[in-house]
């Protein structure tokens, strides 16, 4: 069965510092991978997605993620964090075999300190 | 403007009562989903609905839950007899095609509190 692991429950970075949020997935076929962000009291918004092709994908708000098949990873990065980036980040894998569903990781809460 | 409108935004109910949560997509799409998020926990898949039929459901989606699209527009999630553990944020979402074709567009959620 497919699964998504986000090993860090929360991360604190200083404003202006770089950020990397880890994500590992388990899925037998070619994965469709996503990162979503959730601000407090809000729904989820897509940051970026990977379907195929270039393994480094660019998203909104200056985020990028790199797909590494050999490591089953899809880590999210940002070179310089802004205070407004403080939120919950969810990695997700979508399946399209038999049924339609997207499985989310447990999330990583990002705190940004001045 | 959200892609999906959910009502109510917050509902408080007594244990054992029936609850209906509604979702209205802005545009006419075929693929709909319900997810729930218990406070402070992960977003959990409940059910996907395609072409007016359940496509897939999780083990959470037991006989107490049902979905339908009664008038071709509203997409509803019904919980027949609520339990305390049903307290959560329920998100409706849609995709333009299957979930592997693109992003999920989420509504802002309906918060259900079961007392």
mmCIF file with all atom_site columns, C-alpha atoms in Angstrom:
data_model
loop_
_atom_site.group_PDB
_atom_site.id
_atom_site.type_symbol
_atom_site.label_atom_id
_atom_site.label_alt_id
_atom_site.label_comp_id
_atom_site.label_asym_id
_atom_site.label_entity_id
_atom_site.label_seq_id
_atom_site.pdbx_PDB_ins_code
_atom_site.Cartn_x
_atom_site.Cartn_y
_atom_site.Cartn_z
_atom_site.occupancy
_atom_site.B_iso_or_equiv
_atom_site.pdbx_formal_charge
_atom_site.auth_seq_id
_atom_site.auth_comp_id
_atom_site.auth_asym_id
_atom_site.auth_atom_id
_atom_site.pdbx_PDB_model_num
ATOM 1   C CA . UNK A 1 1   ? 0.000   0.000  0.000   1.00 0.00 ? 1   UNK A CA 1
ATOM 2   C CA . UNK A 1 2   ? 1.149   3.493  -0.687  1.00 0.00 ? 2   UNK A CA 1
ATOM 3   C CA . UNK A 1 3   ? 2.334   5.693  2.169   1.00 0.00 ? 3   UNK A CA 1
ATOM 4   C CA . UNK A 1 4   ? 4.048   8.987  2.802   1.00 0.00 ? 4   UNK A CA 1
ATOM 5   C CA . UNK A 1 5   ? 6.462   9.710  5.630   1.00 0.00 ? 5   UNK A CA 1
ATOM 6   C CA . UNK A 1 6   ? 7.453   13.141 6.829   1.00 0.00 ? 6   UNK A CA 1
ATOM 7   C CA . UNK A 1 7   ? 10.027  12.474 9.520   1.00 0.00 ? 7   UNK A CA 1
ATOM 8   C CA . UNK A 1 8   ? 10.043  15.959 11.017  1.00 0.00 ? 8   UNK A CA 1
ATOM 9   C CA . UNK A 1 9   ? 6.964   16.915 13.033  1.00 0.00 ? 9   UNK A CA 1
ATOM 10  C CA . UNK A 1 10  ? 8.137   20.508 13.305  1.00 0.00 ? 10  UNK A CA 1
ATOM 11  C CA . UNK A 1 11  ? 11.070  22.606 12.181  1.00 0.00 ? 11  UNK A CA 1
ATOM 12  C CA . UNK A 1 12  ? 12.193  26.061 13.256  1.00 0.00 ? 12  UNK A CA 1
ATOM 13  C CA . UNK A 1 13  ? 14.319  28.228 10.999  1.00 0.00 ? 13  UNK A CA 1
ATOM 14  C CA . UNK A 1 14  ? 15.410  31.828 11.128  1.00 0.00 ? 14  UNK A CA 1
ATOM 15  C CA . UNK A 1 15  ? 14.003  34.263 8.633   1.00 0.00 ? 15  UNK A CA 1
ATOM 16  C CA . UNK A 1 16  ? 16.305  34.420 5.636   1.00 0.00 ? 16  UNK A CA 1
ATOM 17  C CA . UNK A 1 17  ? 17.759  30.975 6.263   1.00 0.00 ? 17  UNK A CA 1
ATOM 18  C CA . UNK A 1 18  ? 17.383  28.072 3.888   1.00 0.00 ? 18  UNK A CA 1
ATOM 19  C CA . UNK A 1 19  ? 14.799  25.358 4.395   1.00 0.00 ? 19  UNK A CA 1
ATOM 20  C CA . UNK A 1 20  ? 14.508  21.696 3.536   1.00 0.00 ? 20  UNK A CA 1
ATOM 21  C CA . UNK A 1 21  ? 11.491  19.590 4.485   1.00 0.00 ? 21  UNK A CA 1
ATOM 22  C CA . UNK A 1 22  ? 11.866  15.863 4.057   1.00 0.00 ? 22  UNK A CA 1
ATOM 23  C CA . UNK A 1 23  ? 9.418   13.479 2.460   1.00 0.00 ? 23  UNK A CA 1
ATOM 24  C CA . UNK A 1 24  ? 9.712   9.778  1.685   1.00 0.00 ? 24  UNK A CA 1
ATOM 25  C CA . UNK A 1 25  ? 7.074   7.762  -0.119  1.00 0.00 ? 25  UNK A CA 1
ATOM 26  C CA . UNK A 1 26  ? 6.247   4.160  -0.694  1.00 0.00 ? 26  UNK A CA 1
ATOM 27  C CA . UNK A 1 27  ? 4.447   3.311  -3.893  1.00 0.00 ? 27  UNK A CA 1
ATOM 28  C CA . UNK A 1 28  ? 4.921   0.480  -6.358  1.00 0.00 ? 28  UNK A CA 1
ATOM 29  C CA . UNK A 1 29  ? 4.277   2.359  -9.565  1.00 0.00 ? 29  UNK A CA 1
ATOM 30  C CA . UNK A 1 30  ? 5.403   5.723  -10.876 1.00 0.00 ? 30  UNK A CA 1
ATOM 31  C CA . UNK A 1 31  ? 4.459   8.214  -8.185  1.00 0.00 ? 31  UNK A CA 1
ATOM 32  C CA . UNK A 1 32  ? 2.610   11.439 -8.669  1.00 0.00 ? 32  UNK A CA 1
ATOM 33  C CA . UNK A 1 33  ? 3.951   13.655 -5.905  1.00 0.00 ? 33  UNK A CA 1
ATOM 34  C CA . UNK A 1 34  ? 2.740   16.890 -4.411  1.00 0.00 ? 34  UNK A CA 1
ATOM 35  C CA . UNK A 1 35  ? 3.498   19.390 -1.705  1.00 0.00 ? 35  UNK A CA 1
ATOM 36  C CA . UNK A 1 36  ? 0.631   21.303 -0.129  1.00 0.00 ? 36  UNK A CA 1
ATOM 37  C CA . UNK A 1 37  ? 0.691   24.110 2.407   1.00 0.00 ? 37  UNK A CA 1
ATOM 38  C CA . UNK A 1 38  ? -1.933  24.807 5.038   1.00 0.00 ? 38  UNK A CA 1
ATOM 39  C CA . UNK A 1 39  ? -2.142  28.055 6.940   1.00 0.00 ? 39  UNK A CA 1
ATOM 40  C CA . UNK A 1 40  ? -4.008  28.017 10.274  1.00 0.00 ? 40  UNK A CA 1
ATOM 41  C CA . UNK A 1 41  ? -7.760  27.631 9.798   1.00 0.00 ? 41  UNK A CA 1
ATOM 42  C CA . UNK A 1 42  ? -7.427  27.299 6.048   1.00 0.00 ? 42  UNK A CA 1
ATOM 43  C CA . UNK A 1 43  ? -7.717  24.588 3.451   1.00 0.00 ? 43  UNK A CA 1
ATOM 44  C CA . UNK A 1 44  ? -4.739  23.170 1.613   1.00 0.00 ? 44  UNK A CA 1
ATOM 45  C CA . UNK A 1 45  ? -3.057  24.908 -1.275  1.00 0.00 ? 45  UNK A CA 1
ATOM 46  C CA . UNK A 1 46  ? -0.813  23.257 -3.830  1.00 0.00 ? 46  UNK A CA 1
ATOM 47  C CA . UNK A 1 47  ? 2.815   24.395 -3.808  1.00 0.00 ? 47  UNK A CA 1
ATOM 48  C CA . UNK A 1 48  ? 4.151   22.140 -6.557  1.00 0.00 ? 48  UNK A CA 1
ATOM 49  C CA . UNK A 1 49  ? 3.788   18.750 -8.185  1.00 0.00 ? 49  UNK A CA 1
ATOM 50  C CA . UNK A 1 50  ? 5.874   16.129 -9.935  1.00 0.00 ? 50  UNK A CA 1
ATOM 51  C CA . UNK A 1 51  ? 4.507   13.814 -12.589 1.00 0.00 ? 51  UNK A CA 1
ATOM 52  C CA . UNK A 1 52  ? 7.454   13.036 -14.847 1.00 0.00 ? 52  UNK A CA 1
ATOM 53  C CA . UNK A 1 53  ? 10.399  14.626 -16.616 1.00 0.00 ? 53  UNK A CA 1
ATOM 54  C CA . UNK A 1 54  ? 12.777  16.987 -14.889 1.00 0.00 ? 54  UNK A CA 1
ATOM 55  C CA . UNK A 1 55  ? 13.280  15.791 -11.342 1.00 0.00 ? 55  UNK A CA 1
ATOM 56  C CA . UNK A 1 56  ? 13.664  19.323 -9.999  1.00 0.00 ? 56  UNK A CA 1
ATOM 57  C CA . UNK A 1 57  ? 10.327  21.089 -9.999  1.00 0.00 ? 57  UNK A CA 1
ATOM 58  C CA . UNK A 1 58  ? 9.565   24.697 -9.249  1.00 0.00 ? 58  UNK A CA 1
ATOM 59  C CA . UNK A 1 59  ? 6.518   25.840 -7.384  1.00 0.00 ? 59  UNK A CA 1
ATOM 60  C CA . UNK A 1 60  ? 4.863   28.938 -6.096  1.00 0.00 ? 60  UNK A CA 1
ATOM 61  C CA . UNK A 1 61  ? 6.266   31.245 -3.424  1.00 0.00 ? 61  UNK A CA 1
ATOM 62  C CA . UNK A 1 62  ? 9.868   30.374 -4.339  1.00 0.00 ? 62  UNK A CA 1
ATOM 63  C CA . UNK A 1 63  ? 9.635   26.704 -3.345  1.00 0.00 ? 63  UNK A CA 1
ATOM 64  C CA . UNK A 1 64  ? 11.209  23.827 -5.237  1.00 0.00 ? 64  UNK A CA 1
ATOM 65  C CA . UNK A 1 65  ? 11.362  20.081 -4.740  1.00 0.00 ? 65  UNK A CA 1
ATOM 66  C CA . UNK A 1 66  ? 13.581  17.336 -6.068  1.00 0.00 ? 66  UNK A CA 1
ATOM 67  C CA . UNK A 1 67  ? 12.376  13.838 -6.886  1.00 0.00 ? 67  UNK A CA 1
ATOM 68  C CA . UNK A 1 68  ? 14.961  11.132 -6.184  1.00 0.00 ? 68  UNK A CA 1
ATOM 69  C CA . UNK A 1 69  ? 13.700  7.745  -7.220  1.00 0.00 ? 69  UNK A CA 1
ATOM 70  C CA . UNK A 1 70  ? 16.664  5.874  -5.740  1.00 0.00 ? 70  UNK A CA 1
ATOM 71  C CA . UNK A 1 71  ? 15.882  7.341  -2.322  1.00 0.00 ? 71  UNK A CA 1
ATOM 72  C CA . UNK A 1 72  ? 12.089  7.402  -2.708  1.00 0.00 ? 72  UNK A CA 1
ATOM 73  C CA . UNK A 1 73  ? 12.233  11.004 -1.644  1.00 0.00 ? 73  UNK A CA 1
ATOM 74  C CA . UNK A 1 74  ? 10.646  14.282 -2.660  1.00 0.00 ? 74  UNK A CA 1
ATOM 75  C CA . UNK A 1 75  ? 12.161  16.931 -0.404  1.00 0.00 ? 75  UNK A CA 1
ATOM 76  C CA . UNK A 1 76  ? 10.907  20.492 -0.421  1.00 0.00 ? 76  UNK A CA 1
ATOM 77  C CA . UNK A 1 77  ? 13.385  23.373 -0.372  1.00 0.00 ? 77  UNK A CA 1
ATOM 78  C CA . UNK A 1 78  ? 13.440  27.119 -0.235  1.00 0.00 ? 78  UNK A CA 1
ATOM 79  C CA . UNK A 1 79  ? 16.675  29.143 -0.304  1.00 0.00 ? 79  UNK A CA 1
ATOM 80  C CA . UNK A 1 80  ? 15.458  31.988 1.915   1.00 0.00 ? 80  UNK A CA 1
ATOM 81  C CA . UNK A 1 81  ? 12.494  31.652 4.250   1.00 0.00 ? 81  UNK A CA 1
ATOM 82  C CA . UNK A 1 82  ? 10.100  34.514 4.940   1.00 0.00 ? 82  UNK A CA 1
ATOM 83  C CA . UNK A 1 83  ? 8.048   34.914 8.110   1.00 0.00 ? 83  UNK A CA 1
ATOM 84  C CA . UNK A 1 84  ? 4.897   34.373 6.039   1.00 0.00 ? 84  UNK A CA 1
ATOM 85  C CA . UNK A 1 85  ? 6.068   30.847 5.216   1.00 0.00 ? 85  UNK A CA 1
ATOM 86  C CA . UNK A 1 86  ? 5.169   29.692 8.722   1.00 0.00 ? 86  UNK A CA 1
ATOM 87  C CA . UNK A 1 87  ? 2.514   27.029 8.148   1.00 0.00 ? 87  UNK A CA 1
ATOM 88  C CA . UNK A 1 88  ? 1.937   23.290 7.987   1.00 0.00 ? 88  UNK A CA 1
ATOM 89  C CA . UNK A 1 89  ? 3.396   21.510 4.968   1.00 0.00 ? 89  UNK A CA 1
ATOM 90  C CA . UNK A 1 90  ? 2.068   18.234 3.642   1.00 0.00 ? 90  UNK A CA 1
ATOM 91  C CA . UNK A 1 91  ? 3.712   15.901 1.193   1.00 0.00 ? 91  UNK A CA 1
ATOM 92  C CA . UNK A 1 92  ? 1.310   13.704 -0.775  1.00 0.00 ? 92  UNK A CA 1
ATOM 93  C CA . UNK A 1 93  ? 1.260   10.901 -3.317  1.00 0.00 ? 93  UNK A CA 1
ATOM 94  C CA . UNK A 1 94  ? -1.621  10.327 -5.701  1.00 0.00 ? 94  UNK A CA 1
ATOM 95  C CA . UNK A 1 95  ? -2.702  7.020  -7.118  1.00 0.00 ? 95  UNK A CA 1
ATOM 96  C CA . UNK A 1 96  ? -4.693  6.396  -10.206 1.00 0.00 ? 96  UNK A CA 1
ATOM 97  C CA . UNK A 1 97  ? -4.870  2.629  -10.150 1.00 0.00 ? 97  UNK A CA 1
ATOM 98  C CA . UNK A 1 98  ? -8.314  1.212  -9.593  1.00 0.00 ? 98  UNK A CA 1
ATOM 99  C CA . UNK A 1 99  ? -9.550  4.148  -7.609  1.00 0.00 ? 99  UNK A CA 1
ATOM 100 C CA . UNK A 1 100 ? -8.720  7.762  -7.142  1.00 0.00 ? 100 UNK A CA 1
ATOM 101 C CA . UNK A 1 101 ? -7.121  8.980  -3.953  1.00 0.00 ? 101 UNK A CA 1
ATOM 102 C CA . UNK A 1 102 ? -4.314  11.124 -2.645  1.00 0.00 ? 102 UNK A CA 1
ATOM 103 C CA . UNK A 1 103 ? -2.458  10.028 0.478   1.00 0.00 ? 103 UNK A CA 1
ATOM 104 C CA . UNK A 1 104 ? -0.968  12.698 2.698   1.00 0.00 ? 104 UNK A CA 1
ATOM 105 C CA . UNK A 1 105 ? 1.943   12.592 5.071   1.00 0.00 ? 105 UNK A CA 1
ATOM 106 C CA . UNK A 1 106 ? 1.500   13.606 8.686   1.00 0.00 ? 106 UNK A CA 1
ATOM 107 C CA . UNK A 1 107 ? 2.752   17.098 7.969   1.00 0.00 ? 107 UNK A CA 1
ATOM 108 C CA . UNK A 1 108 ? 5.638   19.246 9.119   1.00 0.00 ? 108 UNK A CA 1
ATOM 109 C CA . UNK A 1 109 ? 4.903   22.450 10.965  1.00 0.00 ? 109 UNK A CA 1
ATOM 110 C CA . UNK A 1 110 ? 7.311   25.233 10.079  1.00 0.00 ? 110 UNK A CA 1
ATOM 111 C CA . UNK A 1 111 ? 8.087   27.938 12.604  1.00 0.00 ? 111 UNK A CA 1
ATOM 112 C CA . UNK A 1 112 ? 10.009  31.012 11.469  1.00 0.00 ? 112 UNK A CA 1
ATOM 113 C CA . UNK A 1 113 ? 11.884  33.105 13.992  1.00 0.00 ? 113 UNK A CA 1
ATOM 114 C CA . UNK A 1 114 ? 12.987  36.673 13.461  1.00 0.00 ? 114 UNK A CA 1
ATOM 115 C CA . UNK B 2 1   ? -12.745 33.002 -4.631  1.00 0.00 ? 1   UNK B CA 1
ATOM 116 C CA . UNK B 2 2   ? -12.525 29.364 -3.551  1.00 0.00 ? 2   UNK B CA 1
ATOM 117 C CA . UNK B 2 3   ? -12.832 26.655 -6.144  1.00 0.00 ? 3   UNK B CA 1
ATOM 118 C CA . UNK B 2 4   ? -15.140 24.768 -3.828  1.00 0.00 ? 4   UNK B CA 1
ATOM 119 C CA . UNK B 2 5   ? -17.659 26.166 -1.372  1.00 0.00 ? 5   UNK B CA 1
ATOM 120 C CA . UNK B 2 6   ? -18.462 24.185 1.750   1.00 0.00 ? 6   UNK B CA 1
ATOM 121 C CA . UNK B 2 7   ? -21.347 24.589 4.156   1.00 0.00 ? 7   UNK B CA 1
ATOM 122 C CA . UNK B 2 8   ? -21.684 24.853 7.054   1.00 0.00 ? 8   UNK B CA 1
ATOM 123 C CA . UNK B 2 9   ? -18.373 26.317 8.082   1.00 0.00 ? 9   UNK B CA 1
ATOM 124 C CA . UNK B 2 10  ? -18.919 25.019 11.606  1.00 0.00 ? 10  UNK B CA 1
ATOM 125 C CA . UNK B 2 11  ? -21.497 22.646 13.037  1.00 0.00 ? 11  UNK B CA 1
ATOM 126 C CA . UNK B 2 12  ? -21.979 21.531 16.603  1.00 0.00 ? 12  UNK B CA 1
ATOM 127 C CA . UNK B 2 13  ? -24.065 18.432 17.144  1.00 0.00 ? 13  UNK B CA 1
ATOM 128 C CA . UNK B 2 14  ? -24.949 15.942 19.822  1.00 0.00 ? 14  UNK B CA 1
ATOM 129 C CA . UNK B 2 15  ? -23.568 12.431 19.704  1.00 0.00 ? 15  UNK B CA 1
ATOM 130 C CA . UNK B 2 16  ? -25.904 10.128 17.767  1.00 0.00 ? 16  UNK B CA 1
ATOM 131 C CA . UNK B 2 17  ? -27.315 12.864 15.560  1.00 0.00 ? 17  UNK B CA 1
ATOM 132 C CA . UNK B 2 18  ? -27.165 12.871 11.786  1.00 0.00 ? 18  UNK B CA 1
ATOM 133 C CA . UNK B 2 19  ? -25.019 15.456 10.058  1.00 0.00 ? 19  UNK B CA 1
ATOM 134 C CA . UNK B 2 20  ? -24.915 16.490 6.416   1.00 0.00 ? 20  UNK B CA 1
ATOM 135 C CA . UNK B 2 21  ? -21.988 18.459 5.078   1.00 0.00 ? 21  UNK B CA 1
ATOM 136 C CA . UNK B 2 22  ? -22.335 20.099 1.693   1.00 0.00 ? 22  UNK B CA 1
ATOM 137 C CA . UNK B 2 23  ? -19.918 20.963 -1.047  1.00 0.00 ? 23  UNK B CA 1
ATOM 138 C CA . UNK B 2 24  ? -20.593 23.029 -4.135  1.00 0.00 ? 24  UNK B CA 1
ATOM 139 C CA . UNK B 2 25  ? -17.915 23.144 -6.827  1.00 0.00 ? 25  UNK B CA 1
ATOM 140 C CA . UNK B 2 26  ? -17.580 26.362 -8.761  1.00 0.00 ? 26  UNK B CA 1
ATOM 141 C CA . UNK B 2 27  ? -17.261 24.582 -12.074 1.00 0.00 ? 27  UNK B CA 1
ATOM 142 C CA . UNK B 2 28  ? -18.704 21.376 -13.386 1.00 0.00 ? 28  UNK B CA 1
ATOM 143 C CA . UNK B 2 29  ? -16.192 18.655 -12.657 1.00 0.00 ? 29  UNK B CA 1
ATOM 144 C CA . UNK B 2 30  ? -16.586 14.943 -12.302 1.00 0.00 ? 30  UNK B CA 1
ATOM 145 C CA . UNK B 2 31  ? -14.102 14.006 -9.576  1.00 0.00 ? 31  UNK B CA 1
ATOM 146 C CA . UNK B 2 32  ? -14.851 14.788 -5.952  1.00 0.00 ? 32  UNK B CA 1
ATOM 147 C CA . UNK B 2 33  ? -13.283 13.809 -2.687  1.00 0.00 ? 33  UNK B CA 1
ATOM 148 C CA . UNK B 2 34  ? -13.851 14.068 1.020   1.00 0.00 ? 34  UNK B CA 1
ATOM 149 C CA . UNK B 2 35  ? -10.974 14.286 3.432   1.00 0.00 ? 35  UNK B CA 1
ATOM 150 C CA . UNK B 2 36  ? -10.963 14.840 7.146   1.00 0.00 ? 36  UNK B CA 1
ATOM 151 C CA . UNK B 2 37  ? -8.425  16.273 9.521   1.00 0.00 ? 37  UNK B CA 1
ATOM 152 C CA . UNK B 2 38  ? -8.712  15.654 13.230  1.00 0.00 ? 38  UNK B CA 1
ATOM 153 C CA . UNK B 2 39  ? -7.285  18.603 15.125  1.00 0.00 ? 39  UNK B CA 1
ATOM 154 C CA . UNK B 2 40  ? -3.512  18.599 14.918  1.00 0.00 ? 40  UNK B CA 1
ATOM 155 C CA . UNK B 2 41  ? -3.352  15.427 12.871  1.00 0.00 ? 41  UNK B CA 1
ATOM 156 C CA . UNK B 2 42  ? -2.843  14.440 9.273   1.00 0.00 ? 42  UNK B CA 1
ATOM 157 C CA . UNK B 2 43  ? -5.250  14.892 6.415   1.00 0.00 ? 43  UNK B CA 1
ATOM 158 C CA . UNK B 2 44  ? -6.988  11.547 5.894   1.00 0.00 ? 44  UNK B CA 1
ATOM 159 C CA . UNK B 2 45  ? -8.662  10.326 2.736   1.00 0.00 ? 45  UNK B CA 1
ATOM 160 C CA . UNK B 2 46  ? -12.282 9.294  3.180   1.00 0.00 ? 46  UNK B CA 1
ATOM 161 C CA . UNK B 2 47  ? -13.797 8.732  -0.238  1.00 0.00 ? 47  UNK B CA 1
ATOM 162 C CA . UNK B 2 48  ? -13.547 9.593  -3.899  1.00 0.00 ? 48  UNK B CA 1
ATOM 163 C CA . UNK B 2 49  ? -16.602 10.018 -6.095  1.00 0.00 ? 49  UNK B CA 1
ATOM 164 C CA . UNK B 2 50  ? -16.514 9.839  -9.845  1.00 0.00 ? 50  UNK B CA 1
ATOM 165 C CA . UNK B 2 51  ? -19.316 9.960  -12.342 1.00 0.00 ? 51  UNK B CA 1
ATOM 166 C CA . UNK B 2 52  ? -21.888 9.797  -9.552  1.00 0.00 ? 52  UNK B CA 1
ATOM 167 C CA . UNK B 2 53  ? -20.411 6.672  -7.995  1.00 0.00 ? 53  UNK B CA 1
ATOM 168 C CA . UNK B 2 54  ? -17.970 5.951  -5.197  1.00 0.00 ? 54  UNK B CA 1
ATOM 169 C CA . UNK B 2 55  ? -14.610 5.228  -6.813  1.00 0.00 ? 55  UNK B CA 1
ATOM 170 C CA . UNK B 2 56  ? -12.656 4.356  -3.715  1.00 0.00 ? 56  UNK B CA 1
ATOM 171 C CA . UNK B 2 57  ? -13.094 4.610  0.036   1.00 0.00 ? 57  UNK B CA 1
ATOM 172 C CA . UNK B 2 58  ? -10.874 4.228  3.045   1.00 0.00 ? 58  UNK B CA 1
ATOM 173 C CA . UNK B 2 59  ? -11.383 2.042  6.081   1.00 0.00 ? 59  UNK B CA 1
ATOM 174 C CA . UNK B 2 60  ? -12.566 5.149  7.919   1.00 0.00 ? 60  UNK B CA 1
ATOM 175 C CA . UNK B 2 61  ? -15.535 5.402  5.570   1.00 0.00 ? 61  UNK B CA 1
ATOM 176 C CA . UNK B 2 62  ? -17.723 2.806  7.239   1.00 0.00 ? 62  UNK B CA 1
ATOM 177 C CA . UNK B 2 63  ? -21.475 2.276  7.117   1.00 0.00 ? 63  UNK B CA 1
ATOM 178 C CA . UNK B 2 64  ? -22.047 5.453  9.120   1.00 0.00 ? 64  UNK B CA 1
ATOM 179 C CA . UNK B 2 65  ? -20.861 7.507  6.170   1.00 0.00 ? 65  UNK B CA 1
ATOM 180 C CA . UNK B 2 66  ? -22.461 8.067  2.796   1.00 0.00 ? 66  UNK B CA 1
ATOM 181 C CA . UNK B 2 67  ? -21.970 10.443 -0.113  1.00 0.00 ? 67  UNK B CA 1
ATOM 182 C CA . UNK B 2 68  ? -24.209 11.519 -2.899  1.00 0.00 ? 68  UNK B CA 1
ATOM 183 C CA . UNK B 2 69  ? -24.731 14.192 -5.475  1.00 0.00 ? 69  UNK B CA 1
ATOM 184 C CA . UNK B 2 70  ? -28.490 14.513 -5.344  1.00 0.00 ? 70  UNK B CA 1
ATOM 185 C CA . UNK B 2 71  ? -29.079 17.339 -7.766  1.00 0.00 ? 71  UNK B CA 1
ATOM 186 C CA . UNK B 2 72  ? -26.015 17.155 -9.974  1.00 0.00 ? 72  UNK B CA 1
ATOM 187 C CA . UNK B 2 73  ? -24.490 20.131 -8.225  1.00 0.00 ? 73  UNK B CA 1
ATOM 188 C CA . UNK B 2 74  ? -24.225 19.730 -4.460  1.00 0.00 ? 74  UNK B CA 1
ATOM 189 C CA . UNK B 2 75  ? -21.952 16.955 -3.235  1.00 0.00 ? 75  UNK B CA 1
ATOM 190 C CA . UNK B 2 76  ? -22.833 15.830 0.268   1.00 0.00 ? 76  UNK B CA 1
ATOM 191 C CA . UNK B 2 77  ? -21.237 13.805 3.026   1.00 0.00 ? 77  UNK B CA 1
ATOM 192 C CA . UNK B 2 78  ? -23.671 12.323 5.527   1.00 0.00 ? 78  UNK B CA 1
ATOM 193 C CA . UNK B 2 79  ? -22.764 10.900 8.887   1.00 0.00 ? 79  UNK B CA 1
ATOM 194 C CA . UNK B 2 80  ? -25.749 8.948  10.144  1.00 0.00 ? 80  UNK B CA 1
ATOM 195 C CA . UNK B 2 81  ? -25.037 8.699  13.852  1.00 0.00 ? 81  UNK B CA 1
ATOM 196 C CA . UNK B 2 82  ? -22.166 10.873 14.925  1.00 0.00 ? 82  UNK B CA 1
ATOM 197 C CA . UNK B 2 83  ? -19.594 9.793  17.473  1.00 0.00 ? 83  UNK B CA 1
ATOM 198 C CA . UNK B 2 84  ? -17.256 11.905 19.533  1.00 0.00 ? 84  UNK B CA 1
ATOM 199 C CA . UNK B 2 85  ? -14.347 10.788 17.373  1.00 0.00 ? 85  UNK B CA 1
ATOM 200 C CA . UNK B 2 86  ? -16.027 12.216 14.285  1.00 0.00 ? 86  UNK B CA 1
ATOM 201 C CA . UNK B 2 87  ? -15.101 15.679 15.515  1.00 0.00 ? 87  UNK B CA 1
ATOM 202 C CA . UNK B 2 88  ? -12.779 17.001 12.832  1.00 0.00 ? 88  UNK B CA 1
ATOM 203 C CA . UNK B 2 89  ? -12.380 19.367 9.936   1.00 0.00 ? 89  UNK B CA 1
ATOM 204 C CA . UNK B 2 90  ? -13.939 17.909 6.814   1.00 0.00 ? 90  UNK B CA 1
ATOM 205 C CA . UNK B 2 91  ? -12.577 19.051 3.466   1.00 0.00 ? 91  UNK B CA 1
ATOM 206 C CA . UNK B 2 92  ? -14.225 18.643 0.123   1.00 0.00 ? 92  UNK B CA 1
ATOM 207 C CA . UNK B 2 93  ? -11.965 18.667 -2.903  1.00 0.00 ? 93  UNK B CA 1
ATOM 208 C CA . UNK B 2 94  ? -12.172 18.236 -6.627  1.00 0.00 ? 94  UNK B CA 1
ATOM 209 C CA . UNK B 2 95  ? -9.840  17.563 -9.512  1.00 0.00 ? 95  UNK B CA 1
ATOM 210 C CA . UNK B 2 96  ? -10.288 18.266 -13.173 1.00 0.00 ? 96  UNK B CA 1
ATOM 211 C CA . UNK B 2 97  ? -9.628  14.601 -13.881 1.00 0.00 ? 97  UNK B CA 1
ATOM 212 C CA . UNK B 2 98  ? -8.251  11.848 -11.638 1.00 0.00 ? 98  UNK B CA 1
ATOM 213 C CA . UNK B 2 99  ? -5.987  12.917 -8.770  1.00 0.00 ? 99  UNK B CA 1
ATOM 214 C CA . UNK B 2 100 ? -2.881  11.948 -10.678 1.00 0.00 ? 100 UNK B CA 1
ATOM 215 C CA . UNK B 2 101 ? -3.735  14.446 -13.371 1.00 0.00 ? 101 UNK B CA 1
ATOM 216 C CA . UNK B 2 102 ? -3.308  17.526 -11.294 1.00 0.00 ? 102 UNK B CA 1
ATOM 217 C CA . UNK B 2 103 ? -3.867  19.258 -8.062  1.00 0.00 ? 103 UNK B CA 1
ATOM 218 C CA . UNK B 2 104 ? -6.653  18.861 -5.597  1.00 0.00 ? 104 UNK B CA 1
ATOM 219 C CA . UNK B 2 105 ? -8.693  22.029 -5.183  1.00 0.00 ? 105 UNK B CA 1
ATOM 220 C CA . UNK B 2 106 ? -9.843  22.151 -1.594  1.00 0.00 ? 106 UNK B CA 1
ATOM 221 C CA . UNK B 2 107 ? -12.692 23.962 0.018   1.00 0.00 ? 107 UNK B CA 1
ATOM 222 C CA . UNK B 2 108 ? -12.123 25.867 3.221   1.00 0.00 ? 108 UNK B CA 1
ATOM 223 C CA . UNK B 2 109 ? -13.550 23.037 5.269   1.00 0.00 ? 109 UNK B CA 1
ATOM 224 C CA . UNK B 2 110 ? -16.446 22.335 7.591   1.00 0.00 ? 110 UNK B CA 1
ATOM 225 C CA . UNK B 2 111 ? -15.580 22.007 11.238  1.00 0.00 ? 111 UNK B CA 1
ATOM 226 C CA . UNK B 2 112 ? -17.689 19.386 12.978  1.00 0.00 ? 112 UNK B CA 1
ATOM 227 C CA . UNK B 2 113 ? -17.840 19.301 16.750  1.00 0.00 ? 113 UNK B CA 1
ATOM 228 C CA . UNK B 2 114 ? -19.618 16.354 18.342  1.00 0.00 ? 114 UNK B CA 1
ATOM 229 C CA . UNK B 2 115 ? -20.565 16.761 22.002  1.00 0.00 ? 115 UNK B CA 1
#
